PDB file of C-alpha atoms in Angstrom:
ATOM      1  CA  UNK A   1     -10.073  13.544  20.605  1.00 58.00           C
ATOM      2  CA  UNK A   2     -12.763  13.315  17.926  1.00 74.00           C
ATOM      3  CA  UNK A   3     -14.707  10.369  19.296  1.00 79.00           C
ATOM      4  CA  UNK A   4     -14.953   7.581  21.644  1.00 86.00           C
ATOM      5  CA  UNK A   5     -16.205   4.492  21.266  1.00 87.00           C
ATOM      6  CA  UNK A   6     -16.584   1.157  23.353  1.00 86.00           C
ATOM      7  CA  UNK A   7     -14.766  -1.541  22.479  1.00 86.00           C
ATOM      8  CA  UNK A   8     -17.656  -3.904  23.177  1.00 85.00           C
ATOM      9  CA  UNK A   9     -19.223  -2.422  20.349  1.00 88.00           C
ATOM     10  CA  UNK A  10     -17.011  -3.005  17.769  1.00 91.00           C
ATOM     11  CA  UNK A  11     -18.909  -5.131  15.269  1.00 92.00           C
ATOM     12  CA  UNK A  12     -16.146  -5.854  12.376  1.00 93.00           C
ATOM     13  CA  UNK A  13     -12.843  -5.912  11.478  1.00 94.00           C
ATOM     14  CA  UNK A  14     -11.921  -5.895   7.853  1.00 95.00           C
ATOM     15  CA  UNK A  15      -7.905  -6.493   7.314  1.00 96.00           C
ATOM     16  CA  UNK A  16      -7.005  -4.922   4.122  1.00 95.00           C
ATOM     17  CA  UNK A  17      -5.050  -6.231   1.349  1.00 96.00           C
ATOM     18  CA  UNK A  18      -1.593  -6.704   1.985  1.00 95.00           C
ATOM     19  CA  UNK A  19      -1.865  -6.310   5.360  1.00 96.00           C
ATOM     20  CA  UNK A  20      -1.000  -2.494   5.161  1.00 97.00           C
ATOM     21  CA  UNK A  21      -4.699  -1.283   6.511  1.00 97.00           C
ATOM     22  CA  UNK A  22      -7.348  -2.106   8.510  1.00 97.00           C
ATOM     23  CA  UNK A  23     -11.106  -0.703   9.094  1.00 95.00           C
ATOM     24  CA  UNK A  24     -13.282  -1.207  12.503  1.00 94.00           C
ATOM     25  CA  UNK A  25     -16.791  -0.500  12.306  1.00 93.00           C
ATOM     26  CA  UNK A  26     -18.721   0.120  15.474  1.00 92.00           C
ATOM     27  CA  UNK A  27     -22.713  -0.811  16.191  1.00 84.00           C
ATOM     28  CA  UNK A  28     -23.117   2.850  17.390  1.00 76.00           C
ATOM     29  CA  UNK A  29     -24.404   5.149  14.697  1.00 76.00           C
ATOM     30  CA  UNK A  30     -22.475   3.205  12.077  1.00 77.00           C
ATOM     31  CA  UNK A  31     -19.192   5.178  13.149  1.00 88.00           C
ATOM     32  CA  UNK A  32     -16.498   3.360  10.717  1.00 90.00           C
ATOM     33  CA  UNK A  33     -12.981   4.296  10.837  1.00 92.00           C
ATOM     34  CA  UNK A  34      -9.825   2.856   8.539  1.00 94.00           C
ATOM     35  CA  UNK A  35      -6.498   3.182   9.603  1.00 96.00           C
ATOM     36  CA  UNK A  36      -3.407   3.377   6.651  1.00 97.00           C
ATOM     37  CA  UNK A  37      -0.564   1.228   8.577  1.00 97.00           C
ATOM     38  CA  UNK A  38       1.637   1.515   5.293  1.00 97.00           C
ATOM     39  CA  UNK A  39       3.220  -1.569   6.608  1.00 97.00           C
ATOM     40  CA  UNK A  40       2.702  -5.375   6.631  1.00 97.00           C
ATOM     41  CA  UNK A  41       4.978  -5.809  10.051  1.00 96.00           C
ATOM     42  CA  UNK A  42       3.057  -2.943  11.941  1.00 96.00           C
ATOM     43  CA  UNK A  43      -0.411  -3.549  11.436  1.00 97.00           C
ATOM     44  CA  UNK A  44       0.147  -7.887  12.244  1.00 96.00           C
ATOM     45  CA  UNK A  45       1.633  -6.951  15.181  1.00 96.00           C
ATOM     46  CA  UNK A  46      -0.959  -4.192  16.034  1.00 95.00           C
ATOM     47  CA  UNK A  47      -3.854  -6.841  15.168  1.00 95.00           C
ATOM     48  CA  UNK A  48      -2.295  -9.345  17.314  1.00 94.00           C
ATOM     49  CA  UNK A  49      -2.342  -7.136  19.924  1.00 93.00           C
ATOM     50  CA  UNK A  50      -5.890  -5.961  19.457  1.00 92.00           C
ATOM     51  CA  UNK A  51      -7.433  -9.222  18.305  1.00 90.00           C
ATOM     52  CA  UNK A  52      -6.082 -10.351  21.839  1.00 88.00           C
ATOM     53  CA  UNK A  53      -7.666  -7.707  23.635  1.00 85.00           C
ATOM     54  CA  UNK A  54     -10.901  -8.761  21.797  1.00 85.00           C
ATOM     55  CA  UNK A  55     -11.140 -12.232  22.760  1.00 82.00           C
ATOM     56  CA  UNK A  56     -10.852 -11.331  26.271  1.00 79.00           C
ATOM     57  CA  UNK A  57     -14.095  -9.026  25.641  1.00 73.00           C
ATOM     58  CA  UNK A  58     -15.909 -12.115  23.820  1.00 71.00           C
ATOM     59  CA  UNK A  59     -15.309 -14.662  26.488  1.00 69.00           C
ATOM     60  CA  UNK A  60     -16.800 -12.363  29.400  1.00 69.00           C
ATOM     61  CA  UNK A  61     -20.177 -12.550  26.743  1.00 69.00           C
ATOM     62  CA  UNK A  62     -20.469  -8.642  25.999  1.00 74.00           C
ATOM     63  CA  UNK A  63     -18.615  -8.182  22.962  1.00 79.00           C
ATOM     64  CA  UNK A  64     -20.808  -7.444  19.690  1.00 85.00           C
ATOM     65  CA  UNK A  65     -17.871  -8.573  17.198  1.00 86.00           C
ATOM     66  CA  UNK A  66     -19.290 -10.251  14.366  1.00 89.00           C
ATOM     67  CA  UNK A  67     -16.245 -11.305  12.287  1.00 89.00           C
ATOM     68  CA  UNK A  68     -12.474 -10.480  11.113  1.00 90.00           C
ATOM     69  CA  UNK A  69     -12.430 -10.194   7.410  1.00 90.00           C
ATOM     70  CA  UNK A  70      -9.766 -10.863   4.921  1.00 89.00           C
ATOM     71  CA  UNK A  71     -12.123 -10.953   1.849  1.00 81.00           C
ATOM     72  CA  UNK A  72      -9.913  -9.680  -0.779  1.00 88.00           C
ATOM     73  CA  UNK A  73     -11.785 -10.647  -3.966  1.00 90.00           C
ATOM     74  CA  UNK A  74     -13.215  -7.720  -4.746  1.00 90.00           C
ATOM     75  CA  UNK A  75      -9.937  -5.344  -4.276  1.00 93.00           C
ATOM     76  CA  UNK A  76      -7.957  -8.293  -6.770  1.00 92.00           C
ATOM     77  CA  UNK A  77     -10.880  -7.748  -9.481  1.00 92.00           C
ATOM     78  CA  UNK A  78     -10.354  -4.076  -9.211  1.00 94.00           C
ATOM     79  CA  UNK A  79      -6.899  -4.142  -9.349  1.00 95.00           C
ATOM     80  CA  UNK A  80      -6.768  -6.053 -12.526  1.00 92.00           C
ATOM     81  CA  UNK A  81      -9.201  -4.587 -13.973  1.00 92.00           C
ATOM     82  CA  UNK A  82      -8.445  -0.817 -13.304  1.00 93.00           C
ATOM     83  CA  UNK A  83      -4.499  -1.321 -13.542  1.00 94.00           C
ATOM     84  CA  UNK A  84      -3.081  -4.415 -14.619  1.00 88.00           C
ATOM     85  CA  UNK A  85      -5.970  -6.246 -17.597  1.00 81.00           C
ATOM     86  CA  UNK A  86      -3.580  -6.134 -20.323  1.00 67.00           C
ATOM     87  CA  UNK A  87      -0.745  -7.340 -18.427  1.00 49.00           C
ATOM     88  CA  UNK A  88      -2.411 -10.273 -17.077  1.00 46.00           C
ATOM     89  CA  UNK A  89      -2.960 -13.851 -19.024  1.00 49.00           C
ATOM     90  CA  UNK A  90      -7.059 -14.638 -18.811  1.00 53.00           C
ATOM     91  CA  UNK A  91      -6.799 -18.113 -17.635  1.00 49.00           C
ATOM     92  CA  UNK A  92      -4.256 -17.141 -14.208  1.00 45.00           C
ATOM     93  CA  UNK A  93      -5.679 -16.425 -11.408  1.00 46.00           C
ATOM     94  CA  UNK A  94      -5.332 -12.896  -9.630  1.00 45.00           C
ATOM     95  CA  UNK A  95      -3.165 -13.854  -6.551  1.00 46.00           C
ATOM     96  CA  UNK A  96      -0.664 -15.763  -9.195  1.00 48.00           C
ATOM     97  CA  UNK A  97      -0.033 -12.202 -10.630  1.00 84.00           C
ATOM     98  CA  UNK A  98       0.152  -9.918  -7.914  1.00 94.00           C
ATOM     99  CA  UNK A  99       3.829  -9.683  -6.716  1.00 95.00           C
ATOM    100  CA  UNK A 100       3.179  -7.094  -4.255  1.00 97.00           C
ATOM    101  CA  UNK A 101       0.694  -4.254  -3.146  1.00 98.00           C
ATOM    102  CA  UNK A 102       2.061  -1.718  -0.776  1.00 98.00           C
ATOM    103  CA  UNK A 103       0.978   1.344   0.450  1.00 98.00           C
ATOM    104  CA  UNK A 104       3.267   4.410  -0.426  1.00 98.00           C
ATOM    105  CA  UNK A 105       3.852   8.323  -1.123  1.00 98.00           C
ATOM    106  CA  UNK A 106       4.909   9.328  -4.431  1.00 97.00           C
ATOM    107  CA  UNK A 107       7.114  12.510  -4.839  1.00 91.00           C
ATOM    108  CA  UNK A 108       6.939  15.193  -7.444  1.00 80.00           C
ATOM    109  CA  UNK A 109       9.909  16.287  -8.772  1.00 68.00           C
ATOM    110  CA  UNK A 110       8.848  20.241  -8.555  1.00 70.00           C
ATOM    111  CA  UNK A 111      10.236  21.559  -5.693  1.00 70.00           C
ATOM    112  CA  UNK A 112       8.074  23.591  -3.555  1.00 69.00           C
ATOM    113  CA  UNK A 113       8.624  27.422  -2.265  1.00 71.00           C
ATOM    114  CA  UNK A 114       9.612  25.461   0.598  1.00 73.00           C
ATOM    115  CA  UNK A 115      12.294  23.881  -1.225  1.00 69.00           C
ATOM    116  CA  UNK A 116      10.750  20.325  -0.566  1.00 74.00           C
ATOM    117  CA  UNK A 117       9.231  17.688  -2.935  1.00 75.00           C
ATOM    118  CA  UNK A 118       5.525  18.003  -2.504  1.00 85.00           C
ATOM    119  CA  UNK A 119       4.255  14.113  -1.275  1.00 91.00           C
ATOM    120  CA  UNK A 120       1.009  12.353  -2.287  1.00 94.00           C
ATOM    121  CA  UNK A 121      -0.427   9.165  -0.974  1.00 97.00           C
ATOM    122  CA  UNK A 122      -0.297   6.203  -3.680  1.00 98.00           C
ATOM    123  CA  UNK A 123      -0.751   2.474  -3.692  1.00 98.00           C
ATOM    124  CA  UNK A 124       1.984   0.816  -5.775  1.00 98.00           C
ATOM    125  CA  UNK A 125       1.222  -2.909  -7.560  1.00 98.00           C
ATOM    126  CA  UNK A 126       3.831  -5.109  -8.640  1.00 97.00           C
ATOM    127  CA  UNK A 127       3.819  -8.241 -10.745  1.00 95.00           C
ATOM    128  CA  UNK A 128       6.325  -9.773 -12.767  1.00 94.00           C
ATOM    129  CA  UNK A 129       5.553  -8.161 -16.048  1.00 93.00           C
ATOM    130  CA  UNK A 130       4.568  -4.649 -14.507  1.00 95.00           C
ATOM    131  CA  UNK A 131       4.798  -1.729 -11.778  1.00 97.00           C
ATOM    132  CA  UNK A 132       2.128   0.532 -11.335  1.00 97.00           C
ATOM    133  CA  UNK A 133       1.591   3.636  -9.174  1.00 97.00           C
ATOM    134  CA  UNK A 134      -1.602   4.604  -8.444  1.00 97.00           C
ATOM    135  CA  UNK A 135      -4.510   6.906  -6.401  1.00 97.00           C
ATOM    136  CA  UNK A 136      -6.726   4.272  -4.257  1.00 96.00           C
ATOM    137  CA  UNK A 137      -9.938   5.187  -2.970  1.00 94.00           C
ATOM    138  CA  UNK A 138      -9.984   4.104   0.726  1.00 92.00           C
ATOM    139  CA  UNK A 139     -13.663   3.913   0.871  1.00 87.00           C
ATOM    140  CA  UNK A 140     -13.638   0.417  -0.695  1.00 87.00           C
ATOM    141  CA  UNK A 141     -14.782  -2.175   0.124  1.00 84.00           C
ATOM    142  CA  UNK A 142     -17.995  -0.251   0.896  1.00 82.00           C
ATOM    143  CA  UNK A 143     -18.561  -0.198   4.589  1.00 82.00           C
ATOM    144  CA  UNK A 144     -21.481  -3.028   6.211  1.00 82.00           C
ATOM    145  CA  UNK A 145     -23.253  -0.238   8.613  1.00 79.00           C
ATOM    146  CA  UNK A 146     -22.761   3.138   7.364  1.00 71.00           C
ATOM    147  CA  UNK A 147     -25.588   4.434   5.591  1.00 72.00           C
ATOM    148  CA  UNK A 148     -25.549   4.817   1.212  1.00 71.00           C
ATOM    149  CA  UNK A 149     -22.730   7.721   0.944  1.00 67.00           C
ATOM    150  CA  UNK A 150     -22.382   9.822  -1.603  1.00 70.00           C
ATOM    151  CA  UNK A 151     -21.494   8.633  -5.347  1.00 69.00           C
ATOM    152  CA  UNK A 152     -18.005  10.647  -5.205  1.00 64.00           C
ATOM    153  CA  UNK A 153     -17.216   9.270  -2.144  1.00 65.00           C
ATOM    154  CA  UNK A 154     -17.547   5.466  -4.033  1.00 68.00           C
ATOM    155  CA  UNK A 155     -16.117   6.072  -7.380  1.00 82.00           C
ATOM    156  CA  UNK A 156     -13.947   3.333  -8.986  1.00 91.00           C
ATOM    157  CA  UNK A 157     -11.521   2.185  -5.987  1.00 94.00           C
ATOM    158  CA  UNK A 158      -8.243   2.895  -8.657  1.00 96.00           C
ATOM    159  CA  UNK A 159      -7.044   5.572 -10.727  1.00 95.00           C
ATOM    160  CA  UNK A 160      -4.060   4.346 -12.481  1.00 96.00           C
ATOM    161  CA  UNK A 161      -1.340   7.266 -12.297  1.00 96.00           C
ATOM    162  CA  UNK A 162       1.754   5.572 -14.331  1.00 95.00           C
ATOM    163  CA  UNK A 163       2.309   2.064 -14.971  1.00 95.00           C
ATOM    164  CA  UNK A 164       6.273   0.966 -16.606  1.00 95.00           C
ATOM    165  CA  UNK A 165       7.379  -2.332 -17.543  1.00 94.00           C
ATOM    166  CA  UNK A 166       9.719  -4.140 -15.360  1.00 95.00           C
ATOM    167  CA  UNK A 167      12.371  -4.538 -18.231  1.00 95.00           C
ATOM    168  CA  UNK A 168      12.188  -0.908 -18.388  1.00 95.00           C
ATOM    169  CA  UNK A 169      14.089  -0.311 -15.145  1.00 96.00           C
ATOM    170  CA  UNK A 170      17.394   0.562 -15.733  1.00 95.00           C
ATOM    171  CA  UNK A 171      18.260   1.049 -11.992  1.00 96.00           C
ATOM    172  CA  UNK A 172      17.033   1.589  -8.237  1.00 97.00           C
ATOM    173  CA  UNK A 173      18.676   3.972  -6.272  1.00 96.00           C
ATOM    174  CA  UNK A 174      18.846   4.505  -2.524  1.00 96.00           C
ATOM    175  CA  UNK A 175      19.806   7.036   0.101  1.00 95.00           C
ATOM    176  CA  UNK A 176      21.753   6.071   3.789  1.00 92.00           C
ATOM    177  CA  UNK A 177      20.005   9.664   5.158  1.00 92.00           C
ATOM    178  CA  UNK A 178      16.968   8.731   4.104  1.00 93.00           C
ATOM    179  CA  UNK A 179      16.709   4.532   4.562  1.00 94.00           C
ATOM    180  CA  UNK A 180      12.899   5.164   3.480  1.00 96.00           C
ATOM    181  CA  UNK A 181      13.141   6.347   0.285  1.00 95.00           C
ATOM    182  CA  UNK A 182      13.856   4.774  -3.291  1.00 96.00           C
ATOM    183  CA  UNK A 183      14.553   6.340  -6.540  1.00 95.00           C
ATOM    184  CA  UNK A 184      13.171   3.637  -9.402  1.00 96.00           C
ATOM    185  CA  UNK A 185      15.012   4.614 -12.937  1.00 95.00           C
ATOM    186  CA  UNK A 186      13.164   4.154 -16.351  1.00 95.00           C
ATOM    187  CA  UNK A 187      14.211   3.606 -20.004  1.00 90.00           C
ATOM    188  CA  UNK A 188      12.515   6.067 -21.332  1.00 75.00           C
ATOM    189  CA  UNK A 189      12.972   8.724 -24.832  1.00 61.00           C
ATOM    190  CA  UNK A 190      13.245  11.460 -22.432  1.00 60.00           C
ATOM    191  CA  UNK A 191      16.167  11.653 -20.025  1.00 68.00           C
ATOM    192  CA  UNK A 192      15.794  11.133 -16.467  1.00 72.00           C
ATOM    193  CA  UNK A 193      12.482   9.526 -16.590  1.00 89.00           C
ATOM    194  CA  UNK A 194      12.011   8.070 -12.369  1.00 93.00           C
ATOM    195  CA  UNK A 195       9.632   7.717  -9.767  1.00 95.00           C
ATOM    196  CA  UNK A 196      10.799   9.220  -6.118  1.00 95.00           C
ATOM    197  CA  UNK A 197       8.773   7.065  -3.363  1.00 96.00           C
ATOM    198  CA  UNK A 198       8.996   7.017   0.160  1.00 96.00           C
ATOM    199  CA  UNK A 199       7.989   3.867   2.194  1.00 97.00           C
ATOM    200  CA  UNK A 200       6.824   4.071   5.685  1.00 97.00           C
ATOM    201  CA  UNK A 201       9.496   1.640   7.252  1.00 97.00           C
ATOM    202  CA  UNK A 202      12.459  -0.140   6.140  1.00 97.00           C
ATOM    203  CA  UNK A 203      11.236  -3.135   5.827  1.00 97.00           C
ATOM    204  CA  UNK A 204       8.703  -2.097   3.229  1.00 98.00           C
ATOM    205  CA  UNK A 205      11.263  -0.780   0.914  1.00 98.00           C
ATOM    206  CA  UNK A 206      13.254  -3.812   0.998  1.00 97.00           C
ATOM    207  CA  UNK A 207      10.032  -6.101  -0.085  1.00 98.00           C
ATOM    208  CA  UNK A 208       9.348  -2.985  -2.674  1.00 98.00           C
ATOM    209  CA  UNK A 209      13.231  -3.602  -3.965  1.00 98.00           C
ATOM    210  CA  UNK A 210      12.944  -7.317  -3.760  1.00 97.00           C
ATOM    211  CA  UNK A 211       9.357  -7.688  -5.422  1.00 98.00           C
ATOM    212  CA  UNK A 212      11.496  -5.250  -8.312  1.00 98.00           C
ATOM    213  CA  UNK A 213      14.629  -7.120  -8.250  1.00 97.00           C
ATOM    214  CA  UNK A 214      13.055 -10.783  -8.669  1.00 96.00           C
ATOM    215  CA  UNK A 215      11.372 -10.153 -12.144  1.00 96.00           C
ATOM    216  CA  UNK A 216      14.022  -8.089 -13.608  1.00 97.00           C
ATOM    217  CA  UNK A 217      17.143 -10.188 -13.047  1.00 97.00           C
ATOM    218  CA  UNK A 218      14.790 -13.414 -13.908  1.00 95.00           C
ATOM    219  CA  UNK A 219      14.265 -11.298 -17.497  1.00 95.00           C
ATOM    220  CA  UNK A 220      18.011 -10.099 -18.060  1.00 95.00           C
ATOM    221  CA  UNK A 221      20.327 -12.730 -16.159  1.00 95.00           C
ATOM    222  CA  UNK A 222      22.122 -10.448 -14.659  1.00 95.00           C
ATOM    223  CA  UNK A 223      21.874  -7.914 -11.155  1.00 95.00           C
ATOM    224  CA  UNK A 224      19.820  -5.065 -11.225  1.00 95.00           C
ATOM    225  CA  UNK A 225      22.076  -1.762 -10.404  1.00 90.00           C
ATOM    226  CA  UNK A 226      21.422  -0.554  -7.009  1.00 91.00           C
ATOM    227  CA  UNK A 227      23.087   2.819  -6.063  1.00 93.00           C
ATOM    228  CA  UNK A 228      23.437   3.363  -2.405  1.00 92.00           C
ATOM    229  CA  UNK A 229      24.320   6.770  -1.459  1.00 90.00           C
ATOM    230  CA  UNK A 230      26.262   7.579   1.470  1.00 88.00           C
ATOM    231  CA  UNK A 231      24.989   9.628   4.078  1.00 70.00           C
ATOM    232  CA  UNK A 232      26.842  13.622   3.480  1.00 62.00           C
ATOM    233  CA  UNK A 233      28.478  15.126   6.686  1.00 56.00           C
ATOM    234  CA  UNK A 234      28.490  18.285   6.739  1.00 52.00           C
ATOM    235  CA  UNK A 235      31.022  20.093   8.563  1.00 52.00           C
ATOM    236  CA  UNK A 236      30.936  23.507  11.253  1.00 50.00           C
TER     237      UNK A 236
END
């Protein structure tokens, strides 16, 4: 245990975009925590859960919540701005474009002395034109009562990584050992060109696949390939 806090004295919840986070800030010494869910299913039913356990604070009169926030603007400027602007048409508005925004990890394709591929945590942003993987700075939006932090804790909240058309897919591949993980294949000059993610649950790799899927077989008329392959026994 790192801390404690009472729940009377949580002050705000902020619900992040696409459901797949969520931040509580507490009126005692500013203490702010955010919690990666990685998973729109998870964190609504968590919420619920809480959010219930809240209201049963408020009513008794003691509770210091202020508000539950789903203020998004400022995360859909950014994410047009720092990924998507040239994709986008200047008279649609942001929500029109965005597809899908999901929390993810992105594997390298080195293997380490381990003889794993090394992870790293990415946010991944679909529309119907584009996919994009990229490092997100969790510290946005800025928290309400922590004091000013320091300037390389609040750089720009996206640092674009790759970004591929969606009629550059040329296929999606996925793995019965590991249900979580997705191979995405590219057109590309050089051979072998893919992305290796891993999605927290299930469920978030089928909207991944679907939010893929849609655009692409809307563009070519026909289905997307989708290799499943089967789990390996391996025999004593």
């Amino acid at each position: 245990k790192t801390a404690d806090h009472l729940i009377t004295d949580l002050e705000y919840i902020d619900i992040g975009f696409g459901t797949q986070s969520f931040r509580l800030e507490f009126a005692q010494d500013g203490a702010c925590y955010k919690f990666l869910v990685r998973d729109k299913n998870r964190c609504q039913k968590y919420l619920k859960n809480f959010t219930d356990l809240l209201k049963e604070h408020s009513q008794s009169g003691v509770s210091k919540l202020k508000s539950i926030s789903k203020n998004h603007s400022d995360c859909l400027a950014d994410i047009h701005q720092q990924l998507i602007e040239d994709d986008s048409d200047e008279d649609a508005e942001p929500e029109e474009d965005i597809s899908l925004y999901i929390l993810a990890y992105l594997k390298t394709s080195e293997i380490d002395s381990s003889g794993h591929m090394p992870v790293t945590s990415v946010t991944v942003v679909v529309t119907n034109s584009c996919v994009c993987v990229a490092n997100e700075n969790h510290q946005h939006p800025l928290p309400k009562l922590q004091k000013p932090l320091p300037s390389m804790f609040t750089e720009k909240q996206f640092s674009l990584r790759d970004k591929q058309a969606i009629s550059n897919i040329s296929s999606i591949e996925l793995y019965e050992d590991t249900p979580c993980t997705l191979t995405i294949n590219f057109n590309e000059a050089s051979d072998n060109y893919c992305w290796h993610i891993d999605l927290e649950t299930e469920y978030s790799l089928r909207a991944l696949v679907e939010a893929l899927r849609r655009p692409w077989e809307e563009m070519f008329c026909v289905e997307l390939i989708n290799t499943i392959h089967p789990s390996i026994d391996i025999l004593d």
